[in-house]
Coordinates of C-alpha atoms and ligand atoms in Angstrom, one line a residue:
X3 CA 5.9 7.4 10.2
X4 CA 6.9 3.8 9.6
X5 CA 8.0 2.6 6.6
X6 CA 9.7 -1.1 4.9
X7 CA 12.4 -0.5 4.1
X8 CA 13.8 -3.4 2.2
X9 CA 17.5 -3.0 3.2
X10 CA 17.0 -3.2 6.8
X11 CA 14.3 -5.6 6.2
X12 CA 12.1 -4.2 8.6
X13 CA 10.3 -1.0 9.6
X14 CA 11.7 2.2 10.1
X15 CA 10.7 5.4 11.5
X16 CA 11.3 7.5 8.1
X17 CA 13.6 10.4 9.3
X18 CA 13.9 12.7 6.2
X19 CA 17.5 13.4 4.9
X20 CA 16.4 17.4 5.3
X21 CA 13.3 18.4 7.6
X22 CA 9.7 19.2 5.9
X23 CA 11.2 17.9 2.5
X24 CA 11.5 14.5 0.7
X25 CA 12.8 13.0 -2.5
X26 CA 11.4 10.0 -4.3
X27 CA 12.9 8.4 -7.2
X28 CA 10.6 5.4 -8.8
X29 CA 11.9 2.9 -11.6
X30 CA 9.6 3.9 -14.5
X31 CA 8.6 2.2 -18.0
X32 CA 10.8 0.8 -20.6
X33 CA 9.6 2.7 -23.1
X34 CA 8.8 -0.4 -25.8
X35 CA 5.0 -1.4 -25.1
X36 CA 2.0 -0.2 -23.7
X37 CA 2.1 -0.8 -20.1
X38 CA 0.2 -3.8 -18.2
X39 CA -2.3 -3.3 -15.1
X40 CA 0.6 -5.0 -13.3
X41 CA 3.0 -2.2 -13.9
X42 CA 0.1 0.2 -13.1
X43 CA 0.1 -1.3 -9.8
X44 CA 3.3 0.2 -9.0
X45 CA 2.9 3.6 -10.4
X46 CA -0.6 4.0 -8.8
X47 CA 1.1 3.4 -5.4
X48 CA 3.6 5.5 -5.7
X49 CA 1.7 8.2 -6.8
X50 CA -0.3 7.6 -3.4
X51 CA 2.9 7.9 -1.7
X52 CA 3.9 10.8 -3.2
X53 CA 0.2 12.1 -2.4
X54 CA 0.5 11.6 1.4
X55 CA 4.0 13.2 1.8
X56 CA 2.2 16.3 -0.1
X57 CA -1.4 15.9 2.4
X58 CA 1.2 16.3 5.7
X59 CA 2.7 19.1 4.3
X60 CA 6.2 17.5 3.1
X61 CA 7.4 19.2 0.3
X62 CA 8.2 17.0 -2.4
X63 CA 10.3 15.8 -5.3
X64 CA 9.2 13.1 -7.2
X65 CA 10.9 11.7 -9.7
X66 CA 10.3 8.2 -12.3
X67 CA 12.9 7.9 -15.1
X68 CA 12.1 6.7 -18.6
X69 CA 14.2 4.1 -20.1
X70 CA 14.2 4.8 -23.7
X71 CA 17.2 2.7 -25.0
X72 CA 17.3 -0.6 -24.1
X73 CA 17.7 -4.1 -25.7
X74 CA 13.5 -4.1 -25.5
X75 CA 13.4 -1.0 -27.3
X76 CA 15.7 -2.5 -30.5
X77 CA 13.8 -5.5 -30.6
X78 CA 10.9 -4.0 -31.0
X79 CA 11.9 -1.1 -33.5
X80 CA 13.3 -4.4 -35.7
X81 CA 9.2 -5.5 -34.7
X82 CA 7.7 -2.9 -36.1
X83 CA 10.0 -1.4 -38.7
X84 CA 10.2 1.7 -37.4
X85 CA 13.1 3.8 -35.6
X86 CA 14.1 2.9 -32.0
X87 CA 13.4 6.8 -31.2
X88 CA 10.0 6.5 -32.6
X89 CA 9.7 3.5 -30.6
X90 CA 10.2 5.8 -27.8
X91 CA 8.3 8.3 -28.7
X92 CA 5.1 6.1 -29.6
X93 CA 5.6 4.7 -26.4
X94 CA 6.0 7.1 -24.0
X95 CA 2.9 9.1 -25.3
X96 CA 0.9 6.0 -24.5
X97 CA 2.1 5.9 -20.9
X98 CA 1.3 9.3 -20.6
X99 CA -2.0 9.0 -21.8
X100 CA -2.6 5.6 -19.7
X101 CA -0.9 7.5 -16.8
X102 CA -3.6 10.0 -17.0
X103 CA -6.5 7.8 -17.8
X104 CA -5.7 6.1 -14.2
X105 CA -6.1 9.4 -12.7
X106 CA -2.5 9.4 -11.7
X107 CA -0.6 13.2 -10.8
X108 CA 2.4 14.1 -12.7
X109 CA 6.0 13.5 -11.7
X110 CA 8.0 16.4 -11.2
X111 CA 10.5 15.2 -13.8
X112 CA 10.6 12.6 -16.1
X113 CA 14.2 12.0 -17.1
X114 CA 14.8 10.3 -20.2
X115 CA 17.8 7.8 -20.4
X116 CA 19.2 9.1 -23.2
X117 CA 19.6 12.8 -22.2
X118 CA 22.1 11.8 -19.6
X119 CA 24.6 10.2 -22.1
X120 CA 27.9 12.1 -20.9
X121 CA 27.1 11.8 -17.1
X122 CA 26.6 7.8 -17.9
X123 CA 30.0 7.6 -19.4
X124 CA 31.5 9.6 -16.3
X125 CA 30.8 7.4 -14.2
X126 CA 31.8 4.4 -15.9
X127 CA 34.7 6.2 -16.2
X128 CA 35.3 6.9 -12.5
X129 CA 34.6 2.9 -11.6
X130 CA 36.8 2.1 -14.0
X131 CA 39.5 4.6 -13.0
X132 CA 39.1 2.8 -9.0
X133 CA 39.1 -0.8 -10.5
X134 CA 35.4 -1.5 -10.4
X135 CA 35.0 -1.8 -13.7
X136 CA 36.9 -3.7 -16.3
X137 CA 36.7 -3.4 -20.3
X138 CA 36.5 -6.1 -23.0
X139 CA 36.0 -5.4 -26.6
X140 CA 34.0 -2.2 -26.0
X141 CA 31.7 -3.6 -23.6
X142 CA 32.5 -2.6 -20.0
X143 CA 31.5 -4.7 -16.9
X144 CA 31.1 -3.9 -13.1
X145 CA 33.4 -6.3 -11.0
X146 CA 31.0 -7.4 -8.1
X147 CA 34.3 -9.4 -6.5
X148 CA 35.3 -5.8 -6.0
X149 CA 32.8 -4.3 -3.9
X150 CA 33.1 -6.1 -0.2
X151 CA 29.1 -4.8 0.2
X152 CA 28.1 -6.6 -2.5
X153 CA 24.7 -8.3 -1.9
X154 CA 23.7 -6.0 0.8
X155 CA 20.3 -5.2 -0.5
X156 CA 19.2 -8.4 -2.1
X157 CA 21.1 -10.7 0.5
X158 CA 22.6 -12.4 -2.2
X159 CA 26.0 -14.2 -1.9
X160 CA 28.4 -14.2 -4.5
X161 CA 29.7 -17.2 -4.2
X162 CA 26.2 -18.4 -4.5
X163 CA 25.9 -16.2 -7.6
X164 CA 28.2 -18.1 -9.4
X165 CA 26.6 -21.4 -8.3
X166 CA 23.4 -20.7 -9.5
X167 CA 24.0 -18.3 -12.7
X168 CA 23.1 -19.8 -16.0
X169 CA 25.4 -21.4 -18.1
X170 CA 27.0 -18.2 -19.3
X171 CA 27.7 -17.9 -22.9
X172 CA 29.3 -14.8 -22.1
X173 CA 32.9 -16.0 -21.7
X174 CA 34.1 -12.1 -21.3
X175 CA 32.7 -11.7 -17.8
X176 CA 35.5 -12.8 -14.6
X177 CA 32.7 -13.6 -12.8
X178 CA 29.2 -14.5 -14.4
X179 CA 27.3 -12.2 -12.3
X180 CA 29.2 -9.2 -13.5
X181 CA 26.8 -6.7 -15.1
X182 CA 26.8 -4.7 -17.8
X183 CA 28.0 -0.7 -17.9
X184 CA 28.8 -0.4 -21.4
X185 CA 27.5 -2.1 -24.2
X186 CA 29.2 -2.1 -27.7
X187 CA 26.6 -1.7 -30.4
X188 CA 25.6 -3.8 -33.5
X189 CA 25.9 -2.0 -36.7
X190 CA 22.4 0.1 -37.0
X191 CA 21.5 -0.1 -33.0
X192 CA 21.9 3.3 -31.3
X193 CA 25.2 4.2 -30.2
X194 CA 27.2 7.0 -28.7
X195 CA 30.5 7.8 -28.5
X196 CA 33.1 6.5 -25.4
X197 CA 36.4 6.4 -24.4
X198 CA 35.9 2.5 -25.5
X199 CA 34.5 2.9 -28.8
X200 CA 30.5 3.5 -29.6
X201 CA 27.8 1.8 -27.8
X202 CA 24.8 2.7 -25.3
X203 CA 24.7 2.4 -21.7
X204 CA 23.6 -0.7 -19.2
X205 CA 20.0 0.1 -17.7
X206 CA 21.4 0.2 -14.1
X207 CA 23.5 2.9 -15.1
X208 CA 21.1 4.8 -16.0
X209 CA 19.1 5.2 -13.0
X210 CA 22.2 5.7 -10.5
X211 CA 23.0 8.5 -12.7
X212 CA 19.6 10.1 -12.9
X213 CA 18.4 10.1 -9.5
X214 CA 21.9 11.4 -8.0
X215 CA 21.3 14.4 -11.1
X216 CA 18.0 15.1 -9.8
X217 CA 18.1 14.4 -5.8
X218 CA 21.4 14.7 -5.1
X219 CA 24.2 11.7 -4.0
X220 CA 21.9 10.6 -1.0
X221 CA 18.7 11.2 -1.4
X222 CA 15.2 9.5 0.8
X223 CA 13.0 6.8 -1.5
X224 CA 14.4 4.7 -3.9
X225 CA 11.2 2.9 -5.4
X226 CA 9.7 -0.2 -8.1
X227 CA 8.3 -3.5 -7.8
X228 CA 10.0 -6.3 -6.3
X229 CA 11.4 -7.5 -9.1
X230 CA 13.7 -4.4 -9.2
X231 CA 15.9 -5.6 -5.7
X232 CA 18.2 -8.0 -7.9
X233 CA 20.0 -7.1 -10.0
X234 CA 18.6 -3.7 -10.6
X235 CA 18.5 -2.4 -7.4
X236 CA 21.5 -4.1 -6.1
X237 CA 23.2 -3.0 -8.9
X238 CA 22.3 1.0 -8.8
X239 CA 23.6 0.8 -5.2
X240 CA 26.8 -1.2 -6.2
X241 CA 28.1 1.3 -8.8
X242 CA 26.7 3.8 -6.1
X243 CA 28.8 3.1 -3.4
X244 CA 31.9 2.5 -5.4
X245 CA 31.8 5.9 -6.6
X246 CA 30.8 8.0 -3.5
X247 CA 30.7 5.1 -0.9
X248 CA 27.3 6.1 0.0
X249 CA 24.2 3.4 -0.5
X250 CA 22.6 6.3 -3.0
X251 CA 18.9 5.6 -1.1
X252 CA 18.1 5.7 3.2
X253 CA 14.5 4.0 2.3
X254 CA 14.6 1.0 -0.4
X255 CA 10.7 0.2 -0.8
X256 CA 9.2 -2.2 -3.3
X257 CA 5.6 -3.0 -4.3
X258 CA 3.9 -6.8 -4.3
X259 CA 3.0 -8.3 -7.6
X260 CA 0.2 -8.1 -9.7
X261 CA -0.4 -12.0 -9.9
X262 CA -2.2 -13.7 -12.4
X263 CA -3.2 -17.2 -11.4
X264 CA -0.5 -17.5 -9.0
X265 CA 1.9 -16.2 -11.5
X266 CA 3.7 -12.6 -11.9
X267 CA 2.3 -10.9 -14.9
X268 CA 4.6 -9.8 -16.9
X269 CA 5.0 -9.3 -20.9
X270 CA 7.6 -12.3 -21.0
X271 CA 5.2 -14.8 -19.7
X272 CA 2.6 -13.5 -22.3
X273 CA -0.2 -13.4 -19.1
X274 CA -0.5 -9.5 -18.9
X275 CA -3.7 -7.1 -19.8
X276 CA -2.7 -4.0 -20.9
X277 CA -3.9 -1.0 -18.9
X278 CA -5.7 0.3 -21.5
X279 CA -7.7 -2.6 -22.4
X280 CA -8.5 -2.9 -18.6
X281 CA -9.5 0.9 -18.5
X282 CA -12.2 -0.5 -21.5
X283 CA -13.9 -1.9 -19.2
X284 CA -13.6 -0.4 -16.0
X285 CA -13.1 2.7 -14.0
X286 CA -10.1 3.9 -13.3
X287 CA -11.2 4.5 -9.8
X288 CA -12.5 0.6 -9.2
X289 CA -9.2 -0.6 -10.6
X290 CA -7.1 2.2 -8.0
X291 CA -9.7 0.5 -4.9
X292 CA -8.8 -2.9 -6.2
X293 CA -5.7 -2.0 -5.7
X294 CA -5.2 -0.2 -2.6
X295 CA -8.1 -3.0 -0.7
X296 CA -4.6 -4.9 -0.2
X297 CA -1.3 -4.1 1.2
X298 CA 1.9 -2.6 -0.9
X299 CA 3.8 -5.3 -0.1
X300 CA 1.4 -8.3 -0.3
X301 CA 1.4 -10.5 -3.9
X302 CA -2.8 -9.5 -5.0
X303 CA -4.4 -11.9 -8.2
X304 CA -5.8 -10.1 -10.5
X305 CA -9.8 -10.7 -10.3
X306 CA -12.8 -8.9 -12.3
X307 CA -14.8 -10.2 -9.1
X308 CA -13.3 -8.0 -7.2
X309 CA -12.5 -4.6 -9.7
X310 CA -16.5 -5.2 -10.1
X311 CA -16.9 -5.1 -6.3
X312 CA -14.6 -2.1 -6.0
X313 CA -16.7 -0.2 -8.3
X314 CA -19.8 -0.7 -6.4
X315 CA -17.9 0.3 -2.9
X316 CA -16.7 3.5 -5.3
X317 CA -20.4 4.2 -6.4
X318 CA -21.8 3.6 -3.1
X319 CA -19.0 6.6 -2.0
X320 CA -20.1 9.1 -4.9
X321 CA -24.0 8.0 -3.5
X322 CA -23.7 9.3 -0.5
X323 CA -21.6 12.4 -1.2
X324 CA -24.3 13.2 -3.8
X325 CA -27.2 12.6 -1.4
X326 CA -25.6 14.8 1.2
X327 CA -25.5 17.9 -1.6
X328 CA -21.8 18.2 -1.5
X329 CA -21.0 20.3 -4.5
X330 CA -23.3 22.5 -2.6
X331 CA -21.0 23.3 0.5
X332 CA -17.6 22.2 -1.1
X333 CA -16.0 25.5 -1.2
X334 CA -17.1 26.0 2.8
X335 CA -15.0 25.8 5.4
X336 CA -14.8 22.3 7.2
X337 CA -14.7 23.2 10.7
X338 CA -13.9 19.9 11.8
X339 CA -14.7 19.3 15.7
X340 CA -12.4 16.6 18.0
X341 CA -14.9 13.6 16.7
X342 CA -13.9 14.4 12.9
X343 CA -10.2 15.4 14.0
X344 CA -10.2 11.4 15.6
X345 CA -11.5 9.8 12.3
X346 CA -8.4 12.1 10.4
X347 CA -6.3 10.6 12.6
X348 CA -6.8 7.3 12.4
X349 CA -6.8 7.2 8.8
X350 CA -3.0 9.2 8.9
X351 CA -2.5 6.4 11.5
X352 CA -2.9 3.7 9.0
X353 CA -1.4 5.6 6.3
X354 CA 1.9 6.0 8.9
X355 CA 2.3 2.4 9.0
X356 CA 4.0 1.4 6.0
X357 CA 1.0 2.7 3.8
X358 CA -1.7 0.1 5.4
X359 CA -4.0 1.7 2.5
X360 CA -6.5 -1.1 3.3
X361 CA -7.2 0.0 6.7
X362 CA -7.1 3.9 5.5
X363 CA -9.9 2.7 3.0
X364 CA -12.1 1.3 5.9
X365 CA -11.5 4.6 7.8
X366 CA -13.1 6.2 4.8
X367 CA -16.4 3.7 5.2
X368 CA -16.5 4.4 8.7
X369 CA -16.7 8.3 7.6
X370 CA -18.7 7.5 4.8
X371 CA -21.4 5.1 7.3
X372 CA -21.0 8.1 10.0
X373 CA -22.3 10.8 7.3
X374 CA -25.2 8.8 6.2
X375 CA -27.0 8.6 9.7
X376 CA -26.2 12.0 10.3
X377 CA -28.9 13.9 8.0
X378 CA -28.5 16.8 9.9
X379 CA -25.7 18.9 11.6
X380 CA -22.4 17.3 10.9
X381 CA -23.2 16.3 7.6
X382 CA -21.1 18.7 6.1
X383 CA -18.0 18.4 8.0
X384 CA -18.2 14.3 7.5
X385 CA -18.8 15.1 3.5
X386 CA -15.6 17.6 3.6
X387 CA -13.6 14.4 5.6
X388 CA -14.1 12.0 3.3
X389 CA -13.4 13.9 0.4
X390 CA -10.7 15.2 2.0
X391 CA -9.0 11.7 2.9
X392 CA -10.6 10.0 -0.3
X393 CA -8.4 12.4 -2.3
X394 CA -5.2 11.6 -0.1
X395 CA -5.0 8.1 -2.0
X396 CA -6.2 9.3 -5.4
X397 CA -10.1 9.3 -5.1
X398 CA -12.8 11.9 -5.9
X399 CA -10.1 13.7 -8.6
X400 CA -13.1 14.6 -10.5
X401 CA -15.8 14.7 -8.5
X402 CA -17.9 17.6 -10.0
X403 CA -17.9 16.1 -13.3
X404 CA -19.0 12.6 -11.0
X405 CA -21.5 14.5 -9.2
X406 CA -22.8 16.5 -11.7
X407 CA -23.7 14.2 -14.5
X408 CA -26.4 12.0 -12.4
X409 CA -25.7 9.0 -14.8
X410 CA -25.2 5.6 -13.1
X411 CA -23.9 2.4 -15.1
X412 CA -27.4 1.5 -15.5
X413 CA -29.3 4.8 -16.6
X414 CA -26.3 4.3 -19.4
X415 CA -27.8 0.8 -20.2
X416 CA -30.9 2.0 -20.3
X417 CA -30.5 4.8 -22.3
X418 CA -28.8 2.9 -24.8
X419 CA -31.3 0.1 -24.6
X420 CA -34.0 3.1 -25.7
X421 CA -31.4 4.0 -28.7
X422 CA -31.4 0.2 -29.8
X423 CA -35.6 0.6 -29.7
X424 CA -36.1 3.6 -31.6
X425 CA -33.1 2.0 -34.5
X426 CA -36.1 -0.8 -34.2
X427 CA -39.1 1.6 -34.8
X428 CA -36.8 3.9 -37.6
X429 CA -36.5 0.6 -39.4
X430 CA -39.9 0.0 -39.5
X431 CA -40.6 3.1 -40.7
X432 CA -42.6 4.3 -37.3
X433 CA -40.9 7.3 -37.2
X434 CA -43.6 8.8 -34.8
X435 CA -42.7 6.4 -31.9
X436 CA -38.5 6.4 -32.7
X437 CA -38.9 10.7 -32.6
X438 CA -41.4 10.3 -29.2
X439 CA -38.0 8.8 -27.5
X440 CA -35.8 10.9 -29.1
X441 CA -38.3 13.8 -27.7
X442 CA -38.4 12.1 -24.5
X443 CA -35.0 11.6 -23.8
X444 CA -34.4 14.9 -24.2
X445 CA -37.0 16.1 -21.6
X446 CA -34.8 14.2 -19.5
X447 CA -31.5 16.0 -20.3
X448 CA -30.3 13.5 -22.7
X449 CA -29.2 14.7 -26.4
X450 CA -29.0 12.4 -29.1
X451 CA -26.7 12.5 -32.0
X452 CA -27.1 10.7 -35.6
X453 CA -23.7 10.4 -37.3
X454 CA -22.6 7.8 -40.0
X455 CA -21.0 5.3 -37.1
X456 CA -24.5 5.5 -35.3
X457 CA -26.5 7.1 -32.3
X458 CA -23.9 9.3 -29.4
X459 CA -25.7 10.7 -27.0
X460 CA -24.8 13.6 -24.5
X461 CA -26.6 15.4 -21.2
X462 CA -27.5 19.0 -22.1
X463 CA -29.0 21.2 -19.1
Ligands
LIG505 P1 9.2 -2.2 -16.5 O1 8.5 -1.4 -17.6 O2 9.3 -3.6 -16.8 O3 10.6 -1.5 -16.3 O4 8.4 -2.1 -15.2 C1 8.0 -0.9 -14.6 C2 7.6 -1.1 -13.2 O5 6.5 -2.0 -13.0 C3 8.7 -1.6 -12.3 O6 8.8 -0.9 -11.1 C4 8.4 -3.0 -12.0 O7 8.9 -3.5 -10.8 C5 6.9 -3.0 -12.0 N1 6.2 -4.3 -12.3 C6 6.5 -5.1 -13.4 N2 5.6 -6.2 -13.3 C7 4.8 -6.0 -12.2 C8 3.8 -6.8 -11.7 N3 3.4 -8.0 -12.2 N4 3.2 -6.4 -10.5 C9 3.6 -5.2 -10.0 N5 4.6 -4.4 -10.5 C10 5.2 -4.8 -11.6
LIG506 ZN1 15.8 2.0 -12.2

């Protein structure tokens, strides 16, 4: 299996610190806003990597962190008048539930920043204690002149640091790129206690300290979007190597933008969708084929066009799994033969190439064009393969309840187009005609509902 890895800058053949096992850490959300569909991007493709470890039989530990203190976090509690806690807490139930919506599988642990307090201020204390880290008014600051490797993940030069950094306000710092371990608090921001007076920790602490908790000093992935190699990145491994000399991560991998326009969306640029509002309008499913349509790595613009297209390619999937009776066989054994066993193949082949999800998606078609010539005697085992590699990169998660309820976007238009027609006919009073469709629809398996906020409908059997 190859992967990117983005120290090396090239592909590797993974080789797992420990045989049959592996441990991924991904940079999660800062807990102080919903989450964008550009953020998604990252989670959803980690959860596919996570996904194929589990399919060949790795087993795995998976693990995205939660940064719930933060500047973000205070400027938003001052925002919306409410405690940075409840900040947190607001917003980490939404990315649970927007997690969820997008049909992506829960972590195995979800550490939250501010339950690893005492570990933080260890290490700061350990840098400190071998001269990495120097103190100045209660804020403490990692020394990059002292680490000889710094730059080793990013490529970044110090000297060139300096050259480019902003004019720094921040006369404190020996060197301007210098970065935070320790931050001194403002009367009323969260705070802890420290051997250099109260404050809160710097977000790159936090993630060296939780994934070396969770997976150990060394451990295999180290994951986020590409915004994360400098400084974050860079940073973690930094304070990482000071403090045990090793570079924390074997396999540094980091997912393409979500562009907008040619532009990164992000919440400072004000050019982001939320994930919930995109959910709104389409399925999560489209929105995970958009996705996965293009390589990990490669910058993709965010287009309707093209979530639209992906839902048809999705429907056209659930089509022919319905035609072919699926739910009638699923529990069967597949009994694949050679042909089926060279389709599996080529789709782990694509998969084993740094995650070429694109080509694993036309593997599926292939399947999917295979199965719908073949009325007869391999139907079966063709409707078990591409379920069976659908659900590899997060398809088919509910496929009963797809299958089962034979409802199409358009039998949903229609059916409310023949709600809007009897509101018509109960308006005019012809209540023989608005109870004829309500009668009618029902015949059909289709239940309607009055209530004060108007006509829900449901499928009964
Ligand atoms: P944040 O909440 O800003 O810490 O970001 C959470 C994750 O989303 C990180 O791994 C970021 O690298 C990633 N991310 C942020 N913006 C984008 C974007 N436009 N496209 C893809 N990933 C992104
Ligand atoms: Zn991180």
């Amino acid at each position: 299996m190859k992967i990117y890895n983005t120290l090396t800058r090239k592909k590797e053949e993974f080789v797992p610190l420990k045989p049959g096992k592996v441990n991924i850490y991904l940079c999660g959300p800062t807990a102080y806003n919903y989450f964008h569909i550009g953020n998604a991007r990252t989670f959803l493709f980690f959860d596919v990597v996570r996904n194929y470890f589990k399919y060949r039989g790795f087993q795995v530990t998976y693990v995205q962190n939660i940064t719930d203190v933060d500047d973000k976090l205070i400027d938003q509690s001052i925002k919306e008048k409410i405690p940075v806690s409840d900040i947190a807490e607001k917003y980490i139930a939404a990315f649970f539930e927007d997690t969820n919506s997008l049909g992506i599988l829960k972590a195995d642990h979800y550490p939250h920043a501010t339950k690893y307090i005492e570990e933080m201020v260890s290490l700061i204390k350990e840098l400190e204690e071998k001269d990495y880290a120097y103190e100045v008014n209660g804020d403490v600051y990692f020394s990059i002149n002292a680490d000889k490797k710094y730059g080793i993940l990013s490529g970044k030069k110090i000297e060139d640091l300096k050259a480019g950094a902003r004019v720094e306000k921040n006369i404190q710092k020996k060197h301007p790129g210098d970065f935070t371990l320790w931050k001194r608090s403002k009367p009323g921001e969260p705070k802890w206690q420290s051997p250099w007076g109260e404050g809160r920790p710097g977000w790159h602490t936090e993630c060296v300290v939780m994934s070396r908790k969770l997976l150990g000093e060394t451990f295999d992935i180290h994951g986020g979007g590409i915004d994360l190699i400098f400084p974050h990145h860079e940073n973690e491994i930094a304070q990482a190597q000071a403090s045990t000399g090793s570079i924390h991560a074997r396999y540094w991998m980091h997912g393409g933008y979500l562009n907008i326009s040619g532009e990164k969306m992000s919440k400072s640029l004000d050019n982001f969708f939320l994930t919930r509002d995109v959910l709104k309008k389409y399925d999560a499913e489209a929105i995970r084929f958009f996705f996965l349509s293009k390589h990990y790595r490669s910058s993709i613009d965010y287009n309707e066009d093209l979530i639209k297209e992906s839902s048809h390619a999705m429907k056209n999937l659930y089509s022919i799994l319905k035609e072919s009776d699926y739910l009638q066989y699923k529990n069967e054994d597949a009994s694949y033969s050679e042909k089926h066993k060279k389709l599996k193949d080529q789709f782990i082949e694509a998969m084993e190439d740094d995650f070429n999800t694109a080509k694993a998606i036309s593997v599926l078609f292939k399947i999917r064009n295979l199965l719908a010539h073949n009325k007869e005697n391999e139907l079966k085992q063709y409707a078990h393969l591409l379920v069976e590699l659908g659900q590899v990169l997060g398809f088919f998660t509910k496929l009963e309840e797809k299958l089962e309820t034979d409802l199409n976007q358009l039998s949903e238009e229609l059916i409310q187009l023949l709600i809007n027609y009897r509101q018509l006919f109960k308006k005019e009073q012809n209540w023989r005609m608005a109870d004829k469709i309500r009668d009618d629809l029902k015949s059909l398996g289709i239940q309607l509902k009055d209530t004060p906020a108007g006509t829900d409908w449901e499928t009964v059997k």
